[in-house]
Coordinates of C-alpha atoms in Angstrom, one line a residue:
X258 CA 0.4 -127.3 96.8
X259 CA -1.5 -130.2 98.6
X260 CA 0.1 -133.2 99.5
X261 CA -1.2 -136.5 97.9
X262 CA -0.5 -139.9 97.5
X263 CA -0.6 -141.7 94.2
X264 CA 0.3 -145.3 93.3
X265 CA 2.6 -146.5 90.5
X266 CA 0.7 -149.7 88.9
X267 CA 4.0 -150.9 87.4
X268 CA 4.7 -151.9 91.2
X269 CA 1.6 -152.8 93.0
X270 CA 0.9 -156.6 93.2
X271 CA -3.2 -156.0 94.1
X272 CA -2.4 -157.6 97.4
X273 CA -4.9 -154.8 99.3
X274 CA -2.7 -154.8 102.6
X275 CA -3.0 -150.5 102.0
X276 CA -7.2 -151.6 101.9
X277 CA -7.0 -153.5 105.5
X278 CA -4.3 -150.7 106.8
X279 CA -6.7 -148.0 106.2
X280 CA -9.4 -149.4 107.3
X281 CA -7.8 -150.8 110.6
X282 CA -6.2 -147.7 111.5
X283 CA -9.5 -145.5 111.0
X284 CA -11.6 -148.1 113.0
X285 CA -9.0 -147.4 115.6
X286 CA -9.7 -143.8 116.0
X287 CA -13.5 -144.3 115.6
X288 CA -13.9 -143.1 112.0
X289 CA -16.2 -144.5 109.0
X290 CA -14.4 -147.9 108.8
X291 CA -14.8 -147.8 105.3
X292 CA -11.6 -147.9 103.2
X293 CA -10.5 -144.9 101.9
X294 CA -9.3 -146.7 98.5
X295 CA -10.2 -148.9 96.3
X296 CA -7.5 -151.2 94.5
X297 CA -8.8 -150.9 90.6
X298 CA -7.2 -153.2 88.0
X299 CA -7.0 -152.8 84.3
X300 CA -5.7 -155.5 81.9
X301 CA -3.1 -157.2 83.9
X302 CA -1.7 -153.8 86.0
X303 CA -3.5 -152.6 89.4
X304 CA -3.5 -149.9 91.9
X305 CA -5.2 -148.3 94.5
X306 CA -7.5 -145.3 93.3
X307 CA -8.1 -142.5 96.4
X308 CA -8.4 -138.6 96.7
X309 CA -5.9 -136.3 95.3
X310 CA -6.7 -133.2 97.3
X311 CA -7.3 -131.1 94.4
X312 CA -6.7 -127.5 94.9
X313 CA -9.7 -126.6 93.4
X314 CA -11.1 -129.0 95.5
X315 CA -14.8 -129.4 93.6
X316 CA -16.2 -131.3 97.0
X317 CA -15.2 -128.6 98.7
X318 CA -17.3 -126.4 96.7
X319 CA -20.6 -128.3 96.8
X320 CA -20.6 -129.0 100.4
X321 CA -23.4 -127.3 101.6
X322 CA -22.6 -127.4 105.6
X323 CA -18.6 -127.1 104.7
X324 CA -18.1 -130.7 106.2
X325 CA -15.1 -130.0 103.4
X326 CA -12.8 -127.4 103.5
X327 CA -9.4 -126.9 102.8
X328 CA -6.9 -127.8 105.6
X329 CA -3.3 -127.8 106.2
X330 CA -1.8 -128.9 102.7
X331 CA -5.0 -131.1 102.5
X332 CA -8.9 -131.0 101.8
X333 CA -10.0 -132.2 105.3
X334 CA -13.7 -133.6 105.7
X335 CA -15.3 -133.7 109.2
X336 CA -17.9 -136.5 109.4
X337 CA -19.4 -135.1 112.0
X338 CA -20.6 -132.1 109.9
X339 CA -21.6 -134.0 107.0
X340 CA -25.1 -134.7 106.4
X341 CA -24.8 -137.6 103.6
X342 CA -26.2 -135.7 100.6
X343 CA -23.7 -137.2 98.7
X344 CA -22.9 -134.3 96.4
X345 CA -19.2 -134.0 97.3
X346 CA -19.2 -137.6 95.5
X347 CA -21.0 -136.7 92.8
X348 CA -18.6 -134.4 91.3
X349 CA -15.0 -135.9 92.4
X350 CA -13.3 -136.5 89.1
X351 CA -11.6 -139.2 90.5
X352 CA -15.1 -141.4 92.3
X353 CA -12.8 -141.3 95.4
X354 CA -15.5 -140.1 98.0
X355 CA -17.6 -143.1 99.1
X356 CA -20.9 -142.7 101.0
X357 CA -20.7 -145.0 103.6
X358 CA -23.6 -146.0 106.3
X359 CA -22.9 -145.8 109.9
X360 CA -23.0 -143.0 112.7
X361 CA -20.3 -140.2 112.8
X362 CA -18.2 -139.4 115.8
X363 CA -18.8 -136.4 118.0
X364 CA -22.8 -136.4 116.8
X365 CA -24.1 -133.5 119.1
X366 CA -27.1 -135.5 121.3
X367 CA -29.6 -133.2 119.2
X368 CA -29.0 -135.2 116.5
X369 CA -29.1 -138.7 118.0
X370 CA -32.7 -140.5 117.3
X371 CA -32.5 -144.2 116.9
X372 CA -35.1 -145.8 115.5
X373 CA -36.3 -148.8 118.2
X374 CA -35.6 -152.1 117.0
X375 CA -38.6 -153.6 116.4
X376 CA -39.9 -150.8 114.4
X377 CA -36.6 -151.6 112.3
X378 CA -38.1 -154.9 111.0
X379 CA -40.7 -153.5 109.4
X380 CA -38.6 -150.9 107.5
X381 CA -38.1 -151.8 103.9
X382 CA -34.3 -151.1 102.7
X383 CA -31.9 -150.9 99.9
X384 CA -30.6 -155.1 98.3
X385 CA -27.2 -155.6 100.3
X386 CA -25.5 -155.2 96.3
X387 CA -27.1 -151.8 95.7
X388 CA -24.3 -148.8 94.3
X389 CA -23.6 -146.8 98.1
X390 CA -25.3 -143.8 95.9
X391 CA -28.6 -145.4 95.6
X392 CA -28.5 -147.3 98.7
X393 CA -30.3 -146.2 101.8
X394 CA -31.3 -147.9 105.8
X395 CA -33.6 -146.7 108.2
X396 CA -31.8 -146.4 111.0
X397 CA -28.4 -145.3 109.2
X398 CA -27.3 -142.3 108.7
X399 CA -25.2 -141.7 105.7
X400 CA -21.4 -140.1 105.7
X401 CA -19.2 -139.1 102.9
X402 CA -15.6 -141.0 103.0
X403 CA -12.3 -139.6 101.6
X404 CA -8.5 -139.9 102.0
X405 CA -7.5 -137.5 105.0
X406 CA -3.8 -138.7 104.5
X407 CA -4.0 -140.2 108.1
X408 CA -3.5 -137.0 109.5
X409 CA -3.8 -137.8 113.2
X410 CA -0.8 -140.2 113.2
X411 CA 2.3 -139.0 113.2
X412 CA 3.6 -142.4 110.9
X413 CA 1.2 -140.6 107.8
X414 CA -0.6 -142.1 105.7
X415 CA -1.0 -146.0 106.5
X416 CA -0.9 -147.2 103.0
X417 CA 2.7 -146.0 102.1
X418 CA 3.4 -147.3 105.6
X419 CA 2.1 -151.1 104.6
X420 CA 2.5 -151.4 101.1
X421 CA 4.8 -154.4 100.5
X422 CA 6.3 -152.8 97.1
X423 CA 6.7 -149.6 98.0
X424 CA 4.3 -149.3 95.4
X425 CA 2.5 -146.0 97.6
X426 CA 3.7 -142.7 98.0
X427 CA 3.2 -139.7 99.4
X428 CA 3.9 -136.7 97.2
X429 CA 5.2 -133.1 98.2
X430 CA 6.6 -130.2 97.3
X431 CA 9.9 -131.5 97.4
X432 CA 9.2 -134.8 96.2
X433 CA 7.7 -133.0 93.0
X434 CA 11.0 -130.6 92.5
X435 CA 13.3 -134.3 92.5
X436 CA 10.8 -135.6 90.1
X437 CA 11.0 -132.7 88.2
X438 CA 14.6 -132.4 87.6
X439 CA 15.4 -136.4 87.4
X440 CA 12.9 -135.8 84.1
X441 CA 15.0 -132.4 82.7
X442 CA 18.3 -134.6 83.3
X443 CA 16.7 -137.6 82.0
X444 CA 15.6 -135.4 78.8
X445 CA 18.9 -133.6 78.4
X446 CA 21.2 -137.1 78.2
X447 CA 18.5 -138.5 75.5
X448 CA 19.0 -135.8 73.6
X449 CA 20.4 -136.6 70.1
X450 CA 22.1 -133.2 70.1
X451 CA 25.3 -132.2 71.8
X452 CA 25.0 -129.1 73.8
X453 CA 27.3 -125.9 72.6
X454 CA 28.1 -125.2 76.1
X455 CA 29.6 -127.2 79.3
X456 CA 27.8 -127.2 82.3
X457 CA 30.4 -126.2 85.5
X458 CA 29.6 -127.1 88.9
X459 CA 30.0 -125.0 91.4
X460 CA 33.9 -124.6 92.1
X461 CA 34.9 -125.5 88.9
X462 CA 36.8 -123.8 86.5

């Protein structure tokens, strides 16, 4: 299973310190400084929306120069591979991949062509409040954003490391097995039935 993390809306106060954490500690490394999430509210409740490494992974499947592939308990994306079609976006279930307009780390000198300043000026391009899916730059090249969990820190992902209500976390495998039987305990003492048999720990007689 891949690790994700998800955020309970009963908790979150749609402060967006886990917005600035992201995008602080991606600036850092010299990645897209574009946040990762996006704190959605609905009615009075809010919480961040980002990727949920799905096994199937549909971005994955799309990419068409593997910029995503499936990583270490994660779908990793390397923005130096990605060439901004924005397809990977396109059919994320979840609209957590966000084309964002800047140059990519590690761009092999092949690829690097600036367009000269002045020539710049005469280049039409997208309103400042077009949708990052329509938008476009001269001079800009386009790269596809997504949660990477903050894999190259060993704190993990900065958002469950900021969040002033411990409103982020960071599911696993054995986070998902405590939730699991919390809910079959939960279920059993609701039940308006008492069982015909006693349950013995071990050691008991």
């Amino acid at each position: 299973m891949n690790r994700f993390v998800i955020a309970d809306p009963e908790l979150c106060i749609g402060c967006n310190t886990c917005v600035a954490g992201c995008t602080a500690v991606h600036k850092k490394q010299g990645l897209q400084v574009q946040p990762r999430l996006t704190v959605m509210k609905v009615g009075n409740k809010t919480a961040p929306m980002m990727c949920r490494q799905c096994e199937d992974a549909p971005c994955a499947r799309v990419c068409p120069v593997n910029a995503i592939a499936h990583g270490k308990d994660a779908i990793e994306l390397n923005e130096s591979l990605c060439i901004g079609c924005k397809l990977c976006g396109l059919v994320c279930p979840f609209g957590s991949i966000t084309p964002s307009g800047s140059k990519p780390i590690n761009t092999p000198p092949l690829l690097q062509h600036p367009i000269p300043e002045e020539q710049l000026r005469d280049v039409p391009g997208s309103d400042p409040g077009t949708h990052p899916y329509l938008a476009w730059n001269a001079g800009l090249r386009t790269v596809a954003v997504k949660c990477d969990l903050c894999a190259f820190q060993s704190e993990g992902p900065e958002c469950v490391r900021v969040c002033p209500t411990s409103a982020i976390q960071l599911v696993d495998n054995d986070l998902l097995s405590q939730y699991n039987r919390e809910k079959r305990l939960e279920t059993l003492l609701s039940s308006s039935q008492v069982p015909d048999f006693v349950v013995y720990q071990e050691g008991e007689e």
